[in-house]
Coordinates of C-alpha atoms in Angstrom, one line a residue:
M169 CA -92.8 -37.1 -108.6
S170 CA -90.3 -34.3 -107.8
E171 CA -92.5 -32.9 -105.1
M172 CA -92.7 -36.4 -103.4
L173 CA -88.9 -36.6 -103.4
E174 CA -88.4 -33.1 -102.1
K175 CA -90.2 -33.7 -98.7
P176 CA -88.1 -36.8 -97.7
L177 CA -84.9 -35.0 -98.8
S178 CA -85.8 -31.9 -96.8
L179 CA -86.6 -34.0 -93.7
L180 CA -83.3 -35.9 -94.1
F181 CA -81.4 -32.6 -94.5
F182 CA -83.1 -31.3 -91.3
I183 CA -82.1 -34.4 -89.3
F184 CA -78.5 -34.3 -90.6
F185 CA -78.3 -30.6 -89.7
F186 CA -79.6 -31.2 -86.2
F187 CA -77.1 -33.9 -85.5
F188 CA -74.3 -31.9 -87.1
L189 CA -75.1 -28.9 -84.9
H190 CA -75.3 -31.1 -81.8
F191 CA -71.9 -32.7 -82.7
T192 CA -70.2 -29.4 -83.3
Q193 CA -71.6 -28.1 -80.0
S194 CA -70.2 -31.1 -78.1
L195 CA -66.8 -30.7 -79.7
S196 CA -66.7 -27.0 -78.8
N197 CA -67.9 -27.7 -75.2
P198 CA -65.2 -26.1 -72.9
D199 CA -66.0 -28.8 -70.3
S200 CA -64.5 -31.5 -72.5
A201 CA -61.1 -29.8 -72.4
T202 CA -61.4 -29.2 -68.7
L203 CA -62.1 -32.9 -67.9
L204 CA -59.4 -34.1 -70.2
A205 CA -56.9 -31.8 -68.5
F206 CA -58.0 -33.1 -65.1
K207 CA -57.6 -36.7 -66.4
S208 CA -54.0 -36.0 -67.7
S209 CA -53.0 -34.3 -64.4
V210 CA -54.0 -37.1 -62.0
L211 CA -52.7 -40.5 -61.4
D212 CA -55.3 -43.2 -62.2
P213 CA -53.9 -46.6 -61.2
S214 CA -57.1 -48.4 -62.0
N215 CA -57.6 -46.7 -65.4
S216 CA -61.1 -45.7 -64.2
L217 CA -61.2 -42.7 -66.5
S218 CA -60.6 -44.7 -69.7
S219 CA -64.0 -43.7 -71.0
W220 CA -63.0 -40.1 -71.2
T221 CA -61.7 -39.8 -74.8
N222 CA -61.7 -37.1 -77.5
S223 CA -63.6 -39.4 -79.8
T224 CA -66.8 -39.5 -77.7
D225 CA -69.2 -36.9 -76.6
L226 CA -69.0 -36.2 -72.8
C227 CA -72.8 -35.7 -72.7
S228 CA -73.6 -39.0 -74.3
G229 CA -73.6 -40.9 -71.0
S230 CA -70.5 -42.9 -71.7
W231 CA -68.1 -40.7 -69.6
L232 CA -67.8 -42.2 -66.1
G233 CA -69.5 -40.0 -63.5
V234 CA -70.4 -37.2 -65.9
T235 CA -73.9 -35.8 -66.2
C236 CA -74.8 -32.9 -68.5
S237 CA -77.7 -30.5 -68.7
S238 CA -80.0 -31.4 -71.6
S239 CA -80.4 -27.7 -72.5
T240 CA -76.9 -26.2 -72.2
L241 CA -74.8 -29.5 -72.7
R242 CA -72.6 -28.2 -69.8
V243 CA -71.5 -30.6 -67.0
T244 CA -73.8 -30.3 -64.0
R245 CA -72.8 -33.4 -62.0
L246 CA -69.4 -35.0 -61.5
V247 CA -69.2 -38.1 -59.3
L248 CA -65.8 -39.8 -59.0
E249 CA -65.9 -41.6 -55.7
D250 CA -63.4 -44.2 -54.3
L251 CA -61.3 -44.4 -57.5
N252 CA -57.9 -44.0 -55.8
L253 CA -57.2 -40.9 -57.9
T254 CA -54.1 -38.9 -56.9
G255 CA -53.4 -35.3 -58.0
S256 CA -54.8 -31.8 -57.8
I257 CA -58.5 -30.8 -58.1
L258 CA -57.5 -27.3 -59.5
P259 CA -58.4 -28.0 -63.1
L260 CA -62.0 -28.7 -62.1
I261 CA -62.6 -25.0 -61.1
Q262 CA -63.4 -24.4 -64.8
L263 CA -66.6 -26.4 -64.5
T264 CA -68.7 -23.3 -63.8
E265 CA -72.1 -25.0 -64.2
L266 CA -71.5 -27.7 -61.6
R267 CA -74.4 -28.4 -59.3
L268 CA -73.0 -31.5 -57.6
L269 CA -69.4 -32.5 -57.1
S270 CA -68.4 -35.6 -55.2
L271 CA -64.8 -36.8 -55.0
K272 CA -65.0 -38.7 -51.8
Y273 CA -62.4 -41.4 -50.9
N274 CA -59.5 -40.4 -53.2
H275 CA -56.1 -38.9 -52.7
L276 CA -56.7 -35.5 -54.2
S277 CA -55.1 -32.3 -53.0
S278 CA -55.4 -28.6 -53.5
T279 CA -53.0 -25.7 -54.1
S280 CA -52.8 -22.3 -52.6
N281 CA -54.5 -20.6 -55.6
F282 CA -57.5 -22.9 -55.3
S283 CA -60.8 -21.0 -54.8
F284 CA -64.5 -21.9 -54.7
S285 CA -65.6 -18.7 -56.4
S286 CA -66.2 -20.3 -59.9
W287 CA -68.7 -22.9 -58.5
A288 CA -71.5 -20.4 -57.9
A289 CA -74.2 -22.9 -59.1
L290 CA -73.0 -25.7 -56.7
K291 CA -75.5 -27.2 -54.4
H292 CA -73.7 -30.4 -53.1
L293 CA -70.0 -30.6 -52.4
Y294 CA -68.4 -33.8 -51.1
L295 CA -64.6 -33.8 -50.8
S296 CA -64.2 -36.0 -47.7
H297 CA -61.4 -38.5 -47.2
N298 CA -58.8 -36.8 -49.4
R299 CA -55.5 -34.9 -48.9
L300 CA -56.7 -31.3 -49.0
V301 CA -54.3 -29.2 -46.9
G302 CA -53.7 -25.6 -45.7
K303 CA -56.2 -23.0 -44.9
F304 CA -59.8 -23.3 -46.0
P305 CA -60.0 -22.1 -49.7
P306 CA -61.6 -18.7 -50.2
G307 CA -64.7 -17.9 -52.2
L308 CA -67.1 -20.1 -50.1
G309 CA -69.5 -17.1 -49.6
N310 CA -70.1 -17.1 -53.4
L311 CA -71.8 -20.5 -53.2
Q312 CA -75.2 -19.1 -52.3
R313 CA -77.1 -22.2 -53.4
L314 CA -75.0 -24.6 -51.4
R315 CA -76.9 -27.1 -49.3
R316 CA -74.5 -29.9 -48.4
L317 CA -70.8 -29.3 -47.6
D318 CA -68.6 -32.2 -46.5
V319 CA -64.8 -31.8 -46.3
S320 CA -64.3 -34.1 -43.4
Y321 CA -61.2 -36.3 -43.0
N322 CA -58.7 -34.0 -44.7
Y323 CA -55.8 -31.8 -43.5
F324 CA -57.3 -28.3 -43.4
S325 CA -55.8 -26.0 -40.7
G326 CA -56.4 -22.5 -39.5
E327 CA -59.8 -21.1 -38.5
I328 CA -63.2 -22.2 -39.8
P329 CA -64.5 -19.5 -42.2
M330 CA -67.5 -18.7 -40.1
T331 CA -68.1 -15.3 -41.8
E332 CA -68.5 -16.9 -45.2
L333 CA -70.5 -19.8 -43.8
A334 CA -73.0 -17.4 -42.3
Q335 CA -73.8 -16.2 -45.9
L336 CA -75.1 -19.6 -47.0
S337 CA -78.7 -19.3 -46.1
H338 CA -79.7 -22.7 -47.6
L339 CA -77.0 -24.8 -46.0
L340 CA -78.3 -28.0 -44.4
T341 CA -75.2 -30.1 -43.8
L342 CA -71.8 -28.9 -42.6
R343 CA -69.2 -31.7 -42.0
L344 CA -65.7 -30.5 -41.0
E345 CA -64.7 -33.3 -38.6
A346 CA -61.2 -34.9 -38.5
N347 CA -59.2 -31.9 -39.8
S348 CA -56.8 -29.6 -38.0
F349 CA -59.0 -26.5 -37.6
S350 CA -58.1 -24.3 -34.6
G351 CA -59.3 -21.2 -32.9
T352 CA -62.6 -20.5 -31.2
I353 CA -66.1 -21.0 -32.5
S354 CA -67.7 -18.1 -30.7
S355 CA -68.7 -16.6 -34.1
A356 CA -70.5 -19.9 -35.0
R357 CA -73.6 -18.4 -33.5
R358 CA -74.0 -16.7 -36.9
L359 CA -74.3 -20.1 -38.7
P360 CA -77.5 -20.2 -40.7
S361 CA -80.4 -21.6 -38.8
S362 CA -81.1 -24.0 -41.7
V363 CA -78.2 -26.2 -40.7
L364 CA -79.5 -29.6 -39.5
D365 CA -76.4 -31.7 -39.6
L366 CA -73.2 -30.3 -38.0
N367 CA -70.0 -32.0 -37.1
I368 CA -66.8 -30.2 -36.2
S369 CA -65.4 -33.0 -34.0
Y370 CA -61.7 -34.1 -33.7
N371 CA -60.1 -30.7 -34.5
Y372 CA -58.1 -28.3 -32.3
L373 CA -60.9 -25.9 -31.5
S374 CA -61.2 -24.1 -28.1
G375 CA -63.5 -21.9 -26.1
K376 CA -67.1 -22.0 -25.2
I377 CA -69.7 -23.6 -27.5
P378 CA -72.3 -20.9 -28.4
S379 CA -75.8 -21.5 -27.0
S380 CA -77.2 -21.5 -30.6
L381 CA -75.3 -24.7 -31.3
S382 CA -76.2 -26.5 -28.1
R383 CA -79.1 -28.1 -30.0
F384 CA -76.7 -30.5 -31.7
P385 CA -75.5 -33.7 -30.0
A386 CA -72.2 -33.9 -28.1
S387 CA -70.8 -36.1 -30.9
S388 CA -70.8 -33.0 -33.1
F389 CA -68.0 -31.4 -30.9
S390 CA -66.2 -34.4 -29.3
G391 CA -62.4 -34.7 -29.8
N392 CA -61.7 -31.0 -29.2
Q393 CA -60.0 -31.0 -25.8
N394 CA -60.3 -27.3 -25.2
L395 CA -64.0 -26.9 -26.1
C396 CA -66.4 -26.5 -23.2
G397 CA -70.1 -25.9 -22.5
E398 CA -73.3 -27.6 -23.5
P399 CA -73.8 -30.2 -24.9
L400 CA -70.4 -31.3 -23.7
L401 CA -70.1 -32.4 -20.1
N402 CA -67.0 -30.3 -19.2
A403 CA -68.0 -26.9 -17.9
C404 CA -66.3 -23.6 -18.9
Y405 CA -64.0 -21.8 -16.4
S406 CA -62.4 -18.4 -16.7
G407 CA -59.1 -19.9 -17.6
M408 CA -60.4 -22.0 -20.5
V409 CA -62.8 -19.7 -22.3
E410 CA -61.3 -18.1 -25.3
S411 CA -57.9 -17.8 -23.6
D412 CA -55.2 -15.7 -25.3
P413 CA -52.0 -17.7 -26.0
A414 CA -50.0 -14.6 -25.7
Q415 CA -50.9 -14.1 -22.1
S416 CA -48.8 -15.5 -19.2
S417 CA -49.8 -18.9 -18.1
K418 CA -49.3 -18.3 -14.4
P419 CA -52.7 -16.8 -13.5
V420 CA -54.4 -19.6 -15.4
T421 CA -52.3 -22.2 -13.6
S422 CA -53.1 -20.8 -10.1
T423 CA -56.8 -20.5 -11.1
K424 CA -56.7 -24.2 -12.2
K425 CA -55.1 -25.2 -8.9
R426 CA -57.8 -23.5 -6.9
L427 CA -60.5 -24.9 -9.1
N428 CA -59.0 -28.4 -8.8
N429 CA -59.2 -28.2 -5.0
W430 CA -62.9 -27.2 -5.1
V431 CA -63.6 -29.9 -7.7
L432 CA -62.0 -32.5 -5.4
I433 CA -64.1 -31.3 -2.5
I434 CA -67.3 -31.4 -4.5
I435 CA -66.5 -34.9 -5.9
V436 CA -65.9 -36.3 -2.4
S437 CA -69.1 -34.7 -1.1
V438 CA -71.2 -36.1 -4.0
I439 CA -69.7 -39.6 -3.4
A440 CA -70.5 -39.5 0.2
M441 CA -74.1 -38.3 -0.4
A442 CA -74.5 -41.0 -3.0
I443 CA -73.4 -43.7 -0.6
V444 CA -75.8 -42.4 2.1
S445 CA -78.6 -42.2 -0.4
G446 CA -78.0 -45.7 -1.7
L447 CA -78.1 -47.2 1.9
M448 CA -81.3 -45.4 2.6
T449 CA -82.9 -46.6 -0.7
I450 CA -81.9 -50.2 0.0
T451 CA -83.3 -50.0 3.6
C452 CA -86.6 -48.5 2.4
Y453 CA -86.9 -51.1 -0.4
C454 CA -86.3 -54.0 2.0
F455 CA -88.8 -52.6 4.5
R456 CA -91.4 -52.1 1.8
E457 CA -91.0 -55.6 0.4
R458 CA -91.4 -57.0 3.9
R459 CA -94.6 -55.1 4.4
R460 CA -95.9 -56.1 0.9
K461 CA -95.3 -59.8 1.6
R462 CA -97.1 -59.6 5.0
G463 CA -100.1 -57.7 3.8
S464 CA -100.6 -58.7 0.2
S465 CA -103.7 -60.8 1.0
G466 CA -105.2 -58.1 3.1
D467 CA -104.5 -55.4 0.4
L468 CA -106.1 -57.5 -2.2
A469 CA -109.2 -58.0 -0.1
K470 CA -109.3 -54.3 0.6
R471 CA -109.1 -53.4 -3.2
K472 CA -111.9 -55.8 -3.9
A473 CA -114.1 -54.2 -1.3
T474 CA -113.4 -50.6 -2.3
G475 CA -113.2 -51.0 -6.0
S476 CA -109.9 -49.0 -6.2
Q477 CA -107.1 -50.0 -8.5
P478 CA -103.3 -49.6 -8.5
P479 CA -101.8 -47.2 -11.0
I480 CA -101.1 -48.1 -14.6
G481 CA -97.8 -46.5 -15.7
G482 CA -98.0 -42.8 -15.1
Y483 CA -101.7 -42.4 -14.4
Y484 CA -104.3 -43.5 -11.9
V485 CA -107.6 -44.8 -13.2
E486 CA -109.5 -43.5 -10.1
G487 CA -111.5 -46.7 -9.3
R488 CA -114.8 -45.5 -10.7
I489 CA -114.1 -47.0 -14.1
S490 CA -112.5 -50.3 -13.1
R491 CA -114.9 -51.9 -10.7
E492 CA -114.3 -55.6 -9.9
G493 CA -115.9 -57.9 -12.5
K494 CA -116.4 -55.2 -15.2
K495 CA -116.0 -57.0 -18.6
M496 CA -114.5 -55.7 -21.8
V497 CA -115.6 -56.3 -25.4
L498 CA -113.2 -58.8 -26.8
F499 CA -112.4 -59.5 -30.4
E500 CA -110.8 -62.5 -32.2
G501 CA -107.2 -63.2 -31.1
C502 CA -107.5 -61.6 -27.7
H503 CA -106.0 -63.7 -25.0
G504 CA -104.8 -63.3 -21.4
F505 CA -107.5 -61.1 -19.9
S506 CA -111.3 -60.6 -20.0
K507 CA -111.9 -58.0 -17.3
V508 CA -110.8 -54.4 -17.0
N509 CA -109.1 -54.9 -13.6
E510 CA -106.9 -57.6 -15.1
L511 CA -105.6 -55.1 -17.6
L512 CA -105.3 -52.1 -15.3
S513 CA -103.5 -54.0 -12.6
S514 CA -100.6 -54.8 -15.0
S515 CA -97.4 -52.9 -15.2
A516 CA -97.3 -50.2 -17.9
E517 CA -95.0 -47.7 -19.6
L518 CA -96.0 -44.4 -21.1
L519 CA -95.4 -44.3 -24.8
G520 CA -96.8 -40.9 -25.7
K521 CA -99.6 -38.3 -25.6
G522 CA -101.4 -37.3 -28.7
T523 CA -104.4 -35.2 -29.8
V524 CA -106.8 -38.1 -29.2
G525 CA -105.4 -39.5 -25.9
T526 CA -102.6 -41.2 -24.1
T527 CA -100.9 -44.4 -25.2
Y528 CA -99.3 -47.0 -22.9
K529 CA -97.3 -50.2 -23.3
V530 CA -98.8 -52.8 -21.0
L531 CA -97.0 -56.0 -19.9
M532 CA -99.5 -58.7 -19.1
D533 CA -99.1 -61.9 -17.1
G534 CA -97.4 -64.6 -19.2
D535 CA -95.1 -62.1 -21.0
G536 CA -97.8 -60.8 -23.3
V537 CA -97.4 -57.1 -24.4
L538 CA -100.3 -54.9 -25.5
V539 CA -100.8 -51.2 -26.3
V540 CA -103.6 -49.4 -24.5
K541 CA -104.9 -46.1 -25.8
R542 CA -106.9 -44.0 -23.4
V543 CA -109.3 -41.7 -25.4
R544 CA -110.4 -38.5 -23.8
E545 CA -113.1 -36.7 -25.7
R546 CA -115.4 -38.9 -27.7
R547 CA -118.9 -39.3 -29.2
K548 CA -122.0 -40.8 -27.5
R549 CA -121.8 -44.4 -26.4
R550 CA -124.5 -45.7 -28.7
E551 CA -122.7 -44.2 -31.7
L552 CA -119.5 -46.0 -30.7
D553 CA -120.4 -49.6 -30.2
G554 CA -121.3 -50.3 -33.8
W555 CA -118.3 -48.5 -35.2
L556 CA -115.9 -50.2 -32.8
K557 CA -117.2 -53.6 -33.7
V558 CA -116.5 -52.8 -37.4
I559 CA -112.9 -51.8 -36.6
G560 CA -112.5 -54.8 -34.3
G561 CA -113.4 -57.1 -37.1
L562 CA -110.6 -55.9 -39.4
R563 CA -107.9 -58.6 -39.7
H564 CA -105.0 -58.0 -42.2
S565 CA -101.3 -58.5 -42.0
N566 CA -100.8 -54.8 -42.7
V567 CA -103.3 -53.5 -40.2
V568 CA -102.8 -53.2 -36.4
S569 CA -105.6 -55.2 -34.9
L570 CA -108.0 -53.8 -32.3
R571 CA -108.2 -56.6 -29.8
A572 CA -110.6 -55.2 -27.2
Y573 CA -112.2 -52.1 -25.9
Y574 CA -114.0 -50.9 -22.8
Q575 CA -116.1 -47.8 -22.3
S576 CA -118.0 -46.3 -19.4
K577 CA -119.5 -42.9 -18.8
D578 CA -116.1 -41.4 -18.2
E579 CA -113.6 -43.6 -20.0
L580 CA -112.8 -45.3 -23.3
L581 CA -109.9 -47.8 -23.5
L582 CA -108.7 -49.3 -26.8
V583 CA -106.4 -52.4 -26.7
Y584 CA -104.1 -53.1 -29.7
D585 CA -101.3 -55.4 -30.6
F586 CA -97.8 -54.2 -29.7
L587 CA -95.3 -53.9 -32.6
P588 CA -91.7 -53.5 -31.3
N589 CA -89.9 -51.5 -34.1
G590 CA -91.8 -48.3 -33.6
S591 CA -93.3 -45.9 -36.1
L592 CA -92.1 -44.9 -39.5
Q593 CA -91.8 -41.3 -38.2
S594 CA -89.2 -42.4 -35.6
L595 CA -87.3 -44.6 -38.1
L596 CA -87.1 -41.6 -40.5
H597 CA -86.6 -38.7 -38.3
G598 CA -85.3 -40.0 -35.0
N599 CA -81.7 -39.1 -34.1
R600 CA -81.2 -37.3 -37.4
G601 CA -77.5 -36.7 -36.9
P602 CA -74.1 -38.4 -36.3
G603 CA -74.3 -42.0 -35.1
R604 CA -77.8 -42.6 -36.7
T605 CA -78.5 -45.9 -38.4
P606 CA -80.0 -44.9 -41.8
L607 CA -83.2 -46.5 -43.1
E608 CA -82.1 -48.4 -46.3
W609 CA -83.9 -48.0 -49.6
A610 CA -85.1 -51.7 -49.6
A611 CA -86.7 -51.2 -46.2
R612 CA -88.4 -47.9 -47.3
L613 CA -89.8 -49.5 -50.4
R614 CA -91.1 -52.5 -48.4
I615 CA -92.8 -50.1 -45.9
A616 CA -94.3 -48.1 -48.8
S617 CA -95.8 -51.3 -50.3
G618 CA -97.0 -52.7 -47.0
S619 CA -98.7 -49.5 -45.8
A620 CA -100.3 -49.1 -49.3
K621 CA -101.6 -52.7 -49.1
G622 CA -103.1 -52.1 -45.6
L623 CA -104.8 -48.9 -46.7
A624 CA -106.2 -50.5 -49.8
F625 CA -107.6 -53.3 -47.7
L626 CA -109.3 -50.8 -45.5
H627 CA -110.8 -48.9 -48.4
S628 CA -112.2 -52.1 -50.0
Y629 CA -113.4 -53.8 -46.7
D630 CA -116.9 -55.2 -47.1
K631 CA -118.0 -52.2 -49.2
A632 CA -118.3 -50.2 -46.0
K633 CA -116.6 -47.0 -47.5
L634 CA -114.1 -47.0 -44.6
F635 CA -111.3 -44.5 -44.5
H636 CA -108.5 -43.9 -42.0
G637 CA -109.0 -40.2 -41.5
N638 CA -105.6 -39.3 -40.0
L639 CA -102.9 -41.1 -41.8
T640 CA -99.4 -39.9 -40.9
S641 CA -95.9 -41.5 -40.6
S642 CA -96.5 -41.8 -36.9
N643 CA -99.6 -44.1 -37.6
I644 CA -97.5 -46.5 -39.7
I645 CA -95.9 -49.1 -37.3
V646 CA -93.2 -51.6 -38.2
D647 CA -93.4 -55.1 -36.9
R648 CA -90.5 -57.5 -36.1
S649 CA -90.2 -58.6 -39.7
G650 CA -90.0 -55.1 -41.1
N651 CA -93.6 -55.1 -42.4
A652 CA -95.6 -51.9 -42.2
C653 CA -99.0 -51.8 -40.4
I654 CA -101.6 -49.1 -40.4
S655 CA -102.7 -48.1 -36.8
D656 CA -105.3 -45.8 -35.2
I657 CA -107.9 -46.6 -37.9
G658 CA -111.1 -44.6 -37.5
L659 CA -110.1 -42.7 -34.4
H660 CA -111.3 -39.5 -36.1
Q661 CA -114.9 -41.0 -35.8
L662 CA -114.5 -41.6 -32.0
V663 CA -113.9 -38.0 -31.1
H664 CA -116.2 -35.0 -31.5
A665 CA -114.0 -33.3 -34.2
P666 CA -111.6 -35.0 -36.6
S667 CA -108.1 -33.7 -35.8
F668 CA -104.9 -34.0 -37.8
S669 CA -101.7 -34.0 -35.8
N670 CA -100.1 -32.1 -38.7
N671 CA -102.0 -30.1 -41.4
A672 CA -99.2 -30.9 -43.9
Y673 CA -100.9 -34.3 -44.4
K674 CA -104.3 -32.8 -45.0
A675 CA -105.8 -32.8 -48.5
P676 CA -106.5 -29.4 -50.0
E677 CA -110.3 -29.9 -49.9
L678 CA -110.1 -30.3 -46.1
L679 CA -108.5 -26.8 -45.6
P680 CA -111.4 -24.5 -44.8
N681 CA -111.6 -20.9 -45.8
D682 CA -113.4 -20.1 -42.6
I683 CA -111.7 -21.2 -39.4
K684 CA -114.9 -21.1 -37.5
N685 CA -116.4 -23.9 -39.7
H686 CA -113.2 -26.0 -39.5
D687 CA -114.9 -29.1 -38.0
N688 CA -117.9 -29.0 -40.3
V689 CA -115.8 -28.7 -43.4
N690 CA -113.7 -31.8 -42.4
Q691 CA -116.8 -33.9 -41.7
R692 CA -118.6 -33.0 -44.9
K693 CA -115.7 -33.4 -47.3
F694 CA -113.6 -36.3 -46.0
S695 CA -113.4 -39.3 -48.3
Q696 CA -111.0 -42.1 -49.2
K697 CA -109.3 -39.8 -51.6
C698 CA -108.2 -37.7 -48.6
D699 CA -106.4 -40.8 -47.3
V700 CA -104.7 -41.1 -50.8
Y701 CA -103.4 -37.6 -50.4
S702 CA -102.0 -38.3 -46.9
F703 CA -100.4 -41.4 -48.2
G704 CA -98.7 -39.4 -50.9
V705 CA -97.2 -37.1 -48.3
V706 CA -95.9 -40.2 -46.4
L707 CA -94.2 -41.4 -49.7
L708 CA -92.6 -38.0 -50.0
E709 CA -91.3 -38.4 -46.4
L710 CA -89.8 -41.8 -47.3
L711 CA -88.1 -40.3 -50.4
T712 CA -86.8 -37.0 -49.0
G713 CA -86.2 -37.8 -45.4
K714 CA -87.8 -34.5 -44.5
M715 CA -90.6 -33.6 -42.2
P716 CA -93.9 -32.9 -43.9
N717 CA -93.7 -29.2 -43.1
G718 CA -90.9 -29.0 -45.6
E719 CA -88.3 -26.2 -45.4
G720 CA -89.3 -22.9 -43.8
N721 CA -93.1 -22.3 -44.1
T722 CA -93.4 -24.3 -47.3
S723 CA -95.1 -27.7 -47.2
L724 CA -93.2 -30.7 -48.3
V725 CA -95.6 -31.2 -51.2
K726 CA -95.1 -27.6 -52.5
W727 CA -91.4 -27.9 -52.1
V728 CA -91.1 -31.1 -54.1
Q729 CA -93.4 -29.8 -56.8
G730 CA -91.3 -26.7 -57.2
V731 CA -88.1 -28.7 -57.9
G732 CA -87.4 -29.6 -61.5
R733 CA -87.5 -33.2 -62.6
E734 CA -83.8 -33.3 -63.6
E735 CA -82.7 -32.1 -60.1
W736 CA -84.6 -34.9 -58.2
A737 CA -81.7 -37.2 -57.8
W738 CA -79.5 -35.0 -55.6
E739 CA -81.7 -32.1 -54.7
V740 CA -84.8 -33.9 -53.4
F741 CA -83.9 -37.5 -52.4
D742 CA -82.7 -38.2 -48.9
F743 CA -78.9 -37.9 -48.7
E744 CA -78.9 -41.1 -46.7
L745 CA -79.9 -42.8 -50.0
F746 CA -76.8 -41.7 -51.9
G747 CA -75.3 -45.1 -51.5
C748 CA -78.3 -46.6 -53.5
K749 CA -77.7 -44.8 -56.8
Q750 CA -78.3 -48.0 -58.7
M751 CA -81.9 -47.8 -57.4
E752 CA -82.3 -44.2 -58.6
E753 CA -84.9 -45.3 -61.2
Q754 CA -87.0 -46.9 -58.6
M755 CA -86.8 -43.7 -56.5
V756 CA -87.9 -41.6 -59.5
A757 CA -90.8 -44.0 -60.2
L758 CA -92.0 -43.9 -56.6
M759 CA -91.7 -40.1 -56.6
Q760 CA -94.0 -40.0 -59.6
V761 CA -96.5 -42.2 -57.7
A762 CA -96.3 -39.8 -54.7
L763 CA -97.0 -36.8 -56.9
L764 CA -99.9 -38.6 -58.4
C765 CA -101.4 -39.2 -55.0
V766 CA -101.0 -35.5 -53.9
S767 CA -102.9 -34.1 -57.0
E768 CA -104.8 -31.0 -56.2
L769 CA -108.2 -32.4 -57.2
P770 CA -109.6 -35.6 -55.6
R771 CA -110.7 -37.0 -58.9
D772 CA -107.1 -36.9 -60.2
R773 CA -105.9 -39.2 -57.4
P774 CA -105.9 -43.0 -58.0
K775 CA -107.5 -45.4 -55.7
M776 CA -105.3 -47.1 -53.1
S777 CA -105.6 -50.5 -54.9
I778 CA -104.0 -48.9 -58.0
V779 CA -101.3 -47.2 -55.9
H780 CA -100.4 -50.5 -54.2
R781 CA -100.1 -52.3 -57.6
M782 CA -97.9 -49.5 -58.9
I783 CA -95.6 -49.8 -55.9
E784 CA -95.5 -53.6 -56.3
D785 CA -94.6 -53.2 -59.9
I786 CA -91.8 -50.8 -59.1
S787 CA -90.4 -53.3 -56.5
S788 CA -90.7 -56.3 -58.8
K789 CA -89.1 -54.7 -61.9
G790 CA -86.1 -53.4 -60.0
A791 CA -84.2 -50.6 -61.7
T792 CA -85.6 -51.4 -65.2
E793 CA -88.3 -49.5 -66.9
V794 CA -90.7 -48.5 -64.1
G795 CA -93.1 -45.6 -63.6
P796 CA -96.7 -44.8 -63.0
N797 CA -97.4 -44.0 -66.6
S798 CA -96.5 -47.5 -67.9
I799 CA -98.2 -49.1 -64.9
M800 CA -101.4 -47.1 -65.5
N801 CA -101.4 -48.2 -69.1
D802 CA -101.1 -51.8 -68.1
L803 CA -103.9 -51.5 -65.6
T804 CA -106.3 -49.6 -67.8
S805 CA -107.6 -52.6 -69.7
D806 CA -108.7 -54.6 -66.7
S807 CA -109.1 -52.1 -63.9
S808 CA -110.5 -49.0 -65.6
P809 CA -113.6 -48.7 -63.3
S810 CA -111.3 -48.3 -60.3
L811 CA -109.3 -45.5 -61.9
S812 CA -110.2 -41.9 -61.4
E813 CA -111.2 -39.8 -64.3
N814 CA -107.9 -38.1 -65.0
A815 CA -105.4 -40.4 -63.3
S816 CA -104.2 -42.2 -66.4

């Protein structure tokens, strides 16, 4: 009897000791005193920091904006945005384990003895829209892990600390706009090449913009009246490049007068040439229109007799493939044309050139718009007809329909529906800088679900064992309603060798050890599980906002896998999603789905039908308990045959 009582008592003692140790550690945590000192030093009109009390543990989750490390119980994240706080940020320099600090949209200030030196672990620093004054604080060079720095819309003056910024080899974002920085930026050529987002506009900077910074848009430098050089329109003259204020202004003034005279002469000459050119253009246009109206019937008869065709967009079809009366193979839903010449005689716009061929946007009579892809190298004709008829029979709301095709000895034309909102790649990575319209989280989740649904349909179509073969973010097109549609299905089977536009999307089993056998390896090993891997990379693009090549020479998959789970929220997720923190659990759940898709072994990847159901579950449950583990458990009972061996 005594032995039976000893075990529960010892267990109870252990539990009591554990909680006592945890409680004493939280009481002795130096960060508690630091935060309470900050609270007492600032003016908090809305009483936003009322949850910061001595009676509660700062790592319990009850302190507003405070996140602790589970191992050290030290504060690693402090987010106090738009709380109307007024006071000094000086007490916070004691938070030596901070990895993220965001104090945006407050009225906080700094003192002369403020330094960044103690925040050596910091990766993200957001202090914009405050009242920070004086010269830029020292110690920035100690923040070797810093990736995002935003101190815009403050009152900093003096020179930008380019020497210390050059030491931050991981820096991605540098936002210094709307301050009072002065001096030249000639030393900015030493900025780390890793910087992707730069904005130093609306300061008092002068001199020539270094050529290494000309890759950024003009909006990154606007509002500095004395800056010159690309990408700004104002050219640099001898009197305005890095001028010394101590020198006399007379030589500069005389130089400017001479330059102004030359500029005036050049402007007058350009205007005169423009007027003459405009008159000549109008005259030629009127003459050409007159000739066209007079000889339109004769030209048409001539084209019919010779078989030649007018140009489509930026290329000529050279007559031999578009003889009068040559018919195309049409599929369901194809309207407005039935012959090749009707298509080729329409006006067209070049959309792009890829590894398979060239793509055009074609405007048909009756305001219909189509996409025509001209495939260059391809397989034999008898191998194509059967395959194209299978692809042409695919009809799904998340698949771009093949409406028609035409092939001859020298040409293969594929006709698709036109979707106006462009590709996922352009929505994610286009104009990645100031003035960009971010892709919201709800739209990203909808695109993920729609593209998963389309790919799942393809994989299950009529038991044909179909697969896409080259799924990338550029092959996911968005329609007018924001729905994602899979395009370019099966193009890898039309050409002699399957070709990925980017190897970062390629599954590990498709990467050959012998480059000479590259094509054979791809053809032998490609399966639907390779599409699943590519889709996982697309999900990582959606979540991180990064190109699939990742940072440096590391693929995006390897980079994400190398980041700890607790650092996902601010280290991995796209900074454009920071305003959607309430959906962080959805992002984490979708990240788990993505990592499941990019498993090293094909048998560890789920089928696309399961992936789609997981994403739908994430979307329907909102920010509640979501994640692939719970979804997998729910699906095991009724869908176990479709699960891979180790996926659950």
